[in-house]
Amino acid sequence: MKTYLLPEQGRFFKANLHCHTTVSDGHLTPEEIKQLYMEHGYSIVAYTDHEVLIPHHKELSDKSFLALNAHELELKEHANGREGRECKRCHMCIIALEPDNVTQTCWHRSKYVWGNAKGYMDRVEFDENEPDYIREYTVENVNDAIRRAREAGYWVTYNHPVWSLEDPEQYMKYEGFNALEIYNHGCVVAGYDDYVPQIYDAFLRKGQRIFCVATDDNHNAHTEDSPHFDACGGFTMIKADRLDYRTITRAMEAGSFYASTGPLIHELWYEDGEVHIKCSPAARITANYGIIKAKVQYAEKAPLTEASFPVKSNDLYIRLTVTDAEGRNANTNAYYVADLLSGDAR
Ligand SMILES: [Zn+2]
Ligand SMILES: [Zn+2]
């Protein structure tokens, strides 16, 4: 019997789940972002401007485009009088699961907001009864922010740990994220090594059942003809029945997506002890199992467009990476073997 790891029904919608506009430090307006991404085949953008949740869903969404309401939250180190670029920090994208839930969590009435976003502070909705939220950079406070955001109905991603100067001693204690940015295009274009499958594996080996997304984190300081163009490089393909706010966020909660910088995954299923994949032409397809075991299938005479990988009961999980001739990668989420063998895989 087939267990579909990406849903059998529905279609894929191309999404950028991390994006900046003129509301914070981006160079394009929210409308210009919509136009740019639609021209490149995207259907979904999460508007994750820094520190202020300004909802764009109602004004920008239509039958072929969905704007997700979101923002990016920072907890930053202020140790020993330092507060510049030498300081570690944790960034997370906080995406509203319901279109009408835009009450900002972890809000402070006067601190932390900077740049253009200051001009939008009076539009932020927050709970008047909540005291100002203090954001000292500690493991406990990061976990508290994640927990508050999840409890308030948001989907939370852990962003670009390399750019953020974060150390494993700190981030390996984070708990409760929905997903890790396995790839952040803006950081990679700017010279940071924020393609981090090894960090994804480290979280998974600890038993954290998180998903992985690829995002742009675009600021659009450069136009499309520049090598510094930071849009349309990392994307998440979400499979769902239709382009409706709650249908899409439910698919995100269920893990019905994969993360890519180029290759496409058409089908992914488990059947008779093997995981099967169908994809766009690939130079190799790799399976990682969470233990000292990996399997790679290489293209020989012709590019690969499908592969199968056996799963054994002593494997921890399986996740696949499709690599094309240009070295671009599509990463599936991880599927725990205990779930696959019990028929309980998502
Ligand atoms: Zn960030
Ligand atoms: Zn960002």
CSV table of C-alpha atoms and ligand atoms in Angstrom, one decimal:
chain,number,residue,atom,x,y,z
A,1,MET,CA,0.0,0.0,0.0
A,2,LYS,CA,1.3,3.5,-0.9
A,3,THR,CA,1.7,6.0,1.9
A,4,TYR,CA,2.0,9.4,0.3
A,5,LEU,CA,4.6,11.6,1.9
A,6,LEU,CA,3.6,14.5,-0.3
A,7,PRO,CA,-0.2,14.4,-0.8
A,8,GLU,CA,-1.5,12.5,-3.8
A,9,GLN,CA,-4.2,15.1,-4.4
A,10,GLY,CA,-3.8,18.8,-5.1
A,11,ARG,CA,-1.2,20.8,-6.8
A,12,PHE,CA,2.1,22.5,-5.9
A,13,PHE,CA,2.1,26.2,-5.1
A,14,LYS,CA,5.5,28.0,-5.2
A,15,ALA,CA,6.1,30.0,-2.1
A,16,ASN,CA,8.6,32.5,-0.6
A,17,LEU,CA,8.2,32.3,3.1
A,18,HIS,CA,10.7,35.0,4.1
A,19,CYS,CA,10.6,38.5,2.4
A,20,HIS,CA,11.3,42.1,3.3
A,21,THR,CA,9.6,45.2,1.8
A,22,THR,CA,9.7,49.0,2.2
A,23,VAL,CA,7.7,48.3,5.5
A,24,SER,CA,11.1,47.5,7.0
A,25,ASP,CA,14.5,47.4,5.2
A,26,GLY,CA,13.4,46.1,1.8
A,27,HIS,CA,13.6,48.1,-1.4
A,28,LEU,CA,10.3,47.1,-3.1
A,29,THR,CA,6.8,47.9,-1.9
A,30,PRO,CA,4.5,45.0,-1.0
A,31,GLU,CA,2.7,45.4,-4.3
A,32,GLU,CA,6.0,45.4,-6.3
A,33,ILE,CA,7.0,42.2,-4.4
A,34,LYS,CA,3.7,40.6,-5.5
A,35,GLN,CA,4.3,41.6,-9.1
A,36,LEU,CA,8.0,40.3,-9.1
A,37,TYR,CA,7.1,37.0,-7.6
A,38,MET,CA,4.1,36.4,-9.8
A,39,GLU,CA,6.3,37.0,-12.8
A,40,HIS,CA,8.5,34.2,-11.6
A,41,GLY,CA,5.7,31.6,-11.1
A,42,TYR,CA,5.1,32.1,-7.4
A,43,SER,CA,1.6,31.9,-5.9
A,44,ILE,CA,2.5,32.6,-2.2
A,45,VAL,CA,4.6,35.2,-0.4
A,46,ALA,CA,4.9,35.5,3.4
A,47,TYR,CA,5.5,39.2,4.2
A,48,THR,CA,8.0,38.9,7.0
A,49,ASP,CA,9.1,42.5,7.6
A,50,HIS,CA,11.3,43.1,10.6
A,51,GLU,CA,9.5,43.6,14.0
A,52,VAL,CA,6.1,44.8,12.8
A,53,LEU,CA,3.2,42.5,11.7
A,54,ILE,CA,1.5,44.6,9.0
A,55,PRO,CA,-1.2,42.4,7.4
A,56,HIS,CA,-1.2,42.4,3.5
A,57,HIS,CA,-3.5,39.4,3.0
A,58,LYS,CA,-6.7,41.4,2.3
A,59,GLU,CA,-5.2,44.0,0.0
A,60,LEU,CA,-2.9,41.8,-2.1
A,61,SER,CA,-4.5,38.3,-2.2
A,62,ASP,CA,-6.6,37.3,-5.2
A,63,LYS,CA,-7.4,34.0,-7.0
A,64,SER,CA,-3.8,33.5,-8.2
A,65,PHE,CA,-1.8,35.1,-5.3
A,66,LEU,CA,-1.8,34.6,-1.6
A,67,ALA,CA,-0.2,37.0,0.8
A,68,LEU,CA,0.5,35.5,4.3
A,69,ASN,CA,0.5,37.8,7.3
A,70,ALA,CA,3.8,37.6,9.1
A,71,HIS,CA,6.8,39.3,10.6
A,72,GLU,CA,10.4,38.5,11.6
A,73,LEU,CA,11.3,38.7,15.3
A,74,GLU,CA,14.8,39.3,16.6
A,75,LEU,CA,16.3,38.5,20.0
A,76,LYS,CA,19.7,40.1,20.1
A,77,GLU,CA,22.7,39.9,22.4
A,78,HIS,CA,23.6,43.1,24.3
A,79,ALA,CA,26.5,41.7,26.3
A,80,ASN,CA,29.4,43.8,27.7
A,81,GLY,CA,28.1,47.0,26.2
A,82,ARG,CA,28.2,45.6,22.7
A,83,GLU,CA,25.3,46.0,20.3
A,84,GLY,CA,26.7,46.0,16.8
A,85,ARG,CA,27.4,43.4,14.2
A,86,GLU,CA,29.6,41.4,16.6
A,87,CYS,CA,26.5,40.4,18.6
A,88,LYS,CA,24.8,37.1,18.2
A,89,ARG,CA,21.1,37.0,17.6
A,90,CYS,CA,18.2,34.7,16.9
A,91,HIS,CA,15.8,35.5,14.0
A,92,MET,CA,12.5,33.7,13.5
A,93,CYS,CA,9.7,34.2,11.0
A,94,ILE,CA,6.3,34.2,12.7
A,95,ILE,CA,3.5,33.4,10.1
A,96,ALA,CA,-0.2,33.7,11.1
A,97,LEU,CA,-2.1,30.5,10.6
A,98,GLU,CA,-5.5,32.3,10.4
A,99,PRO,CA,-5.8,35.3,8.1
A,100,ASP,CA,-7.7,37.4,10.8
A,101,ASN,CA,-5.3,36.6,13.6
A,102,VAL,CA,-2.8,39.5,13.5
A,103,THR,CA,-2.3,40.2,17.2
A,104,GLN,CA,1.4,40.6,17.5
A,105,THR,CA,3.2,38.5,20.1
A,106,CYS,CA,6.3,39.5,22.1
A,107,TRP,CA,5.5,43.2,21.5
A,108,HIS,CA,7.2,46.1,23.2
A,109,ARG,CA,5.5,49.5,22.9
A,110,SER,CA,8.7,51.5,22.4
A,111,LYS,CA,11.8,49.3,21.9
A,112,TYR,CA,13.3,47.0,19.2
A,113,VAL,CA,11.6,48.5,16.2
A,114,TRP,CA,14.0,50.3,13.8
A,115,GLY,CA,14.1,51.9,10.3
A,116,ASN,CA,11.0,52.3,8.2
A,117,ALA,CA,9.2,49.9,10.5
A,118,LYS,CA,9.0,52.6,13.1
A,119,GLY,CA,6.5,54.4,10.8
A,120,TYR,CA,4.2,51.4,11.1
A,121,MET,CA,4.2,50.9,14.8
A,122,ASP,CA,0.8,52.6,15.3
A,123,ARG,CA,-0.7,50.0,12.9
A,124,VAL,CA,0.4,47.1,15.0
A,125,GLU,CA,-2.4,45.2,16.9
A,126,PHE,CA,-1.4,43.9,20.3
A,127,ASP,CA,-2.9,42.8,23.5
A,128,GLU,CA,-3.2,46.0,25.7
A,129,ASN,CA,-3.2,43.8,28.8
A,130,GLU,CA,0.2,42.3,28.1
A,131,PRO,CA,3.2,44.0,29.6
A,132,ASP,CA,6.1,45.1,27.3
A,133,TYR,CA,8.0,42.1,26.2
A,134,ILE,CA,11.8,42.2,27.1
A,135,ARG,CA,14.0,40.4,24.6
A,136,GLU,CA,17.3,39.4,26.2
A,137,TYR,CA,19.1,36.9,24.0
A,138,THR,CA,19.0,33.7,26.1
A,139,VAL,CA,18.0,30.1,25.3
A,140,GLU,CA,15.1,30.5,27.7
A,141,ASN,CA,13.8,33.7,26.1
A,142,VAL,CA,14.1,32.3,22.6
A,143,ASN,CA,12.1,29.2,23.6
A,144,ASP,CA,9.6,31.5,25.4
A,145,ALA,CA,9.1,33.6,22.3
A,146,ILE,CA,8.6,30.4,20.2
A,147,ARG,CA,6.1,29.0,22.7
A,148,ARG,CA,4.2,32.3,22.8
A,149,ALA,CA,4.0,32.5,19.1
A,150,ARG,CA,2.9,28.9,18.7
A,151,GLU,CA,0.2,29.3,21.4
A,152,ALA,CA,-1.0,32.5,19.7
A,153,GLY,CA,-1.6,30.6,16.5
A,154,TYR,CA,1.5,31.2,14.5
A,155,TRP,CA,3.9,29.0,12.5
A,156,VAL,CA,7.5,29.7,13.4
A,157,THR,CA,10.7,29.2,11.4
A,158,TYR,CA,14.3,29.3,12.7
A,159,ASN,CA,16.3,31.5,10.3
A,160,HIS,CA,19.9,31.7,9.0
A,161,PRO,CA,21.9,30.5,12.0
A,162,VAL,CA,25.2,31.2,10.2
A,163,TRP,CA,24.5,34.9,9.4
A,164,SER,CA,23.3,35.2,13.0
A,165,LEU,CA,26.7,34.1,14.5
A,166,GLU,CA,24.8,31.5,16.6
A,167,ASP,CA,26.6,28.6,18.2
A,168,PRO,CA,25.4,25.0,18.5
A,169,GLU,CA,25.6,25.3,22.3
A,170,GLN,CA,22.8,27.8,22.1
A,171,TYR,CA,20.7,26.8,19.1
A,172,MET,CA,20.7,23.1,19.8
A,173,LYS,CA,18.6,23.9,22.9
A,174,TYR,CA,15.9,25.7,21.0
A,175,GLU,CA,12.6,23.9,21.0
A,176,GLY,CA,9.3,24.2,19.3
A,177,PHE,CA,10.1,25.6,15.9
A,178,ASN,CA,7.9,24.4,13.1
A,179,ALA,CA,10.7,24.5,10.5
A,180,LEU,CA,14.4,25.4,10.0
A,181,GLU,CA,15.5,27.5,7.0
A,182,ILE,CA,17.7,24.8,5.4
A,183,TYR,CA,18.6,27.4,2.8
A,184,ASN,CA,18.4,31.2,3.0
A,185,HIS,CA,19.1,32.7,-0.4
A,186,GLY,CA,19.7,36.3,0.7
A,187,CYS,CA,22.4,35.2,3.1
A,188,VAL,CA,24.0,32.9,0.6
A,189,VAL,CA,24.1,35.6,-2.1
A,190,ALA,CA,25.6,38.0,0.5
A,191,GLY,CA,28.4,35.5,1.3
A,192,TYR,CA,27.2,33.6,4.3
A,193,ASP,CA,27.0,29.8,4.2
A,194,ASP,CA,23.4,29.5,5.2
A,195,TYR,CA,22.7,26.2,3.4
A,196,VAL,CA,22.6,24.1,6.6
A,197,PRO,CA,21.5,20.5,6.0
A,198,GLN,CA,23.9,19.4,8.7
A,199,ILE,CA,22.1,21.6,11.3
A,200,TYR,CA,18.8,20.1,10.1
A,201,ASP,CA,20.2,16.6,10.8
A,202,ALA,CA,21.5,17.7,14.2
A,203,PHE,CA,18.0,18.9,15.2
A,204,LEU,CA,16.4,15.7,13.8
A,205,ARG,CA,18.9,13.4,15.6
A,206,LYS,CA,17.8,15.1,18.9
A,207,GLY,CA,14.3,14.0,18.0
A,208,GLN,CA,13.0,17.4,17.1
A,209,ARG,CA,10.4,16.7,14.4
A,210,ILE,CA,10.8,19.9,12.5
A,211,PHE,CA,10.4,20.6,8.8
A,212,CYS,CA,12.8,22.4,6.4
A,213,VAL,CA,12.0,25.4,4.2
A,214,ALA,CA,14.1,27.2,1.6
A,215,THR,CA,13.5,31.0,1.5
A,216,ASP,CA,14.8,34.1,-0.1
A,217,ASP,CA,15.0,36.6,2.8
A,218,ASN,CA,15.1,39.1,-0.1
A,219,HIS,CA,15.7,42.9,0.4
A,220,ASN,CA,15.9,43.7,-3.4
A,221,ALA,CA,18.7,46.3,-3.2
A,222,HIS,CA,19.8,44.9,-6.6
A,223,THR,CA,17.9,44.4,-9.8
A,224,GLU,CA,17.5,41.1,-11.6
A,225,ASP,CA,20.5,41.5,-13.9
A,226,SER,CA,22.9,41.8,-11.0
A,227,PRO,CA,24.6,38.7,-9.4
A,228,HIS,CA,23.6,40.3,-6.1
A,229,PHE,CA,19.9,39.8,-6.9
A,230,ASP,CA,18.5,38.1,-3.8
A,231,ALA,CA,15.0,37.1,-4.9
A,232,CYS,CA,13.7,33.9,-6.5
A,233,GLY,CA,16.5,31.7,-5.4
A,234,GLY,CA,15.2,29.6,-2.5
A,235,PHE,CA,11.6,28.4,-2.6
A,236,THR,CA,9.2,26.1,-0.8
A,237,MET,CA,6.7,24.0,-2.9
A,238,ILE,CA,3.5,23.5,-0.9
A,239,LYS,CA,1.0,20.9,-2.1
A,240,ALA,CA,-2.6,21.7,-1.4
A,241,ASP,CA,-6.0,21.4,-2.9
A,242,ARG,CA,-6.4,25.2,-3.5
A,243,LEU,CA,-4.9,28.6,-3.0
A,244,ASP,CA,-6.9,29.6,0.1
A,245,TYR,CA,-5.3,31.0,3.3
A,246,ARG,CA,-6.2,28.3,5.7
A,247,THR,CA,-5.8,25.5,3.2
A,248,ILE,CA,-2.2,26.6,2.6
A,249,THR,CA,-1.4,27.0,6.3
A,250,ARG,CA,-2.9,23.6,7.1
A,251,ALA,CA,-0.6,22.1,4.4
A,252,MET,CA,2.3,23.9,6.1
A,253,GLU,CA,1.3,22.5,9.5
A,254,ALA,CA,1.1,19.0,8.0
A,255,GLY,CA,4.5,19.2,6.3
A,256,SER,CA,3.0,18.9,2.7
A,257,PHE,CA,6.0,20.7,1.1
A,258,TYR,CA,9.6,20.5,0.1
A,259,ALA,CA,12.4,23.0,0.0
A,260,SER,CA,14.4,23.8,-3.2
A,261,THR,CA,16.8,26.0,-5.0
A,262,GLY,CA,16.0,24.5,-8.4
A,263,PRO,CA,15.0,20.9,-8.8
A,264,LEU,CA,11.4,19.9,-8.6
A,265,ILE,CA,9.9,16.9,-6.8
A,266,HIS,CA,6.8,15.5,-8.5
A,267,GLU,CA,6.0,12.6,-6.2
A,268,LEU,CA,7.2,11.1,-2.9
A,269,TRP,CA,5.7,8.0,-1.3
A,270,TYR,CA,6.5,5.0,0.9
A,271,GLU,CA,5.6,1.5,-0.3
A,272,ASP,CA,6.8,-2.0,0.7
A,273,GLY,CA,9.8,-0.9,2.7
A,274,GLU,CA,11.1,1.7,0.3
A,275,VAL,CA,10.7,5.5,-0.2
A,276,HIS,CA,10.2,6.4,-3.8
A,277,ILE,CA,10.7,9.7,-5.5
A,278,LYS,CA,10.0,11.2,-8.9
A,279,CYS,CA,11.6,14.5,-9.8
A,280,SER,CA,13.0,16.8,-12.5
A,281,PRO,CA,16.3,15.7,-14.1
A,282,ALA,CA,19.0,15.1,-11.5
A,283,ALA,CA,22.7,14.4,-11.3
A,284,ARG,CA,22.2,12.5,-8.1
A,285,ILE,CA,19.7,11.7,-5.4
A,286,THR,CA,20.8,11.2,-1.9
A,287,ALA,CA,19.2,9.6,1.1
A,288,ASN,CA,20.2,10.5,4.7
A,289,TYR,CA,19.1,8.2,7.5
A,290,GLY,CA,20.1,10.0,10.7
A,291,ILE,CA,22.7,7.4,11.5
A,292,ILE,CA,26.1,6.7,9.8
A,293,LYS,CA,24.4,5.5,6.7
A,294,ALA,CA,23.7,7.3,3.4
A,295,LYS,CA,22.8,6.1,0.0
A,296,VAL,CA,23.4,8.0,-3.3
A,297,GLN,CA,22.2,7.2,-6.7
A,298,TYR,CA,24.2,8.9,-9.5
A,299,ALA,CA,23.0,9.6,-13.0
A,300,GLU,CA,24.8,7.5,-15.5
A,301,LYS,CA,24.0,7.8,-19.2
A,302,ALA,CA,20.9,10.0,-18.7
A,303,PRO,CA,19.8,12.3,-15.8
A,304,LEU,CA,17.8,10.6,-13.0
A,305,THR,CA,14.1,11.3,-12.8
A,306,GLU,CA,13.2,8.7,-10.2
A,307,ALA,CA,14.8,6.6,-7.5
A,308,SER,CA,13.9,4.3,-4.6
A,309,PHE,CA,15.6,3.9,-1.3
A,310,PRO,CA,15.1,1.0,1.2
A,311,VAL,CA,14.2,1.9,4.8
A,312,LYS,CA,15.3,-0.4,7.7
A,313,SER,CA,13.9,-0.5,11.2
A,314,ASN,CA,17.2,0.7,12.8
A,315,ASP,CA,17.3,3.8,10.6
A,316,LEU,CA,16.2,6.9,12.5
A,317,TYR,CA,14.6,8.8,9.6
A,318,ILE,CA,14.9,9.3,5.9
A,319,ARG,CA,15.2,12.5,4.0
A,320,LEU,CA,16.1,12.9,0.3
A,321,THR,CA,18.1,15.5,-1.5
A,322,VAL,CA,17.8,15.9,-5.3
A,323,THR,CA,20.8,17.6,-6.8
A,324,ASP,CA,20.8,18.9,-10.4
A,325,ALA,CA,23.7,19.3,-12.9
A,326,GLU,CA,24.1,22.9,-11.6
A,327,GLY,CA,24.5,21.8,-8.0
A,328,ARG,CA,21.2,23.1,-6.9
A,329,ASN,CA,19.3,21.1,-4.3
A,330,ALA,CA,15.7,20.1,-3.5
A,331,ASN,CA,15.4,18.8,0.1
A,332,THR,CA,12.4,16.8,1.3
A,333,ASN,CA,11.3,17.0,4.9
A,334,ALA,CA,12.5,14.1,7.2
A,335,TYR,CA,10.3,11.1,7.7
A,336,TYR,CA,10.9,9.1,10.9
A,337,VAL,CA,11.2,5.4,10.2
A,338,ALA,CA,9.1,4.6,13.3
A,339,ASP,CA,6.2,6.5,11.7
A,340,LEU,CA,6.8,4.9,8.2
A,341,LEU,CA,6.8,1.4,9.6
A,342,SER,CA,3.8,2.0,11.8
A,343,GLY,CA,1.9,3.5,8.8
A,344,ASP,CA,1.7,6.8,10.7
A,345,ALA,CA,3.8,8.9,8.3
A,346,ARG,CA,2.4,12.3,7.4
B,1,ZN,ZN,16.8,37.6,9.6
B,2,ZN,ZN,14.9,38.5,7.1
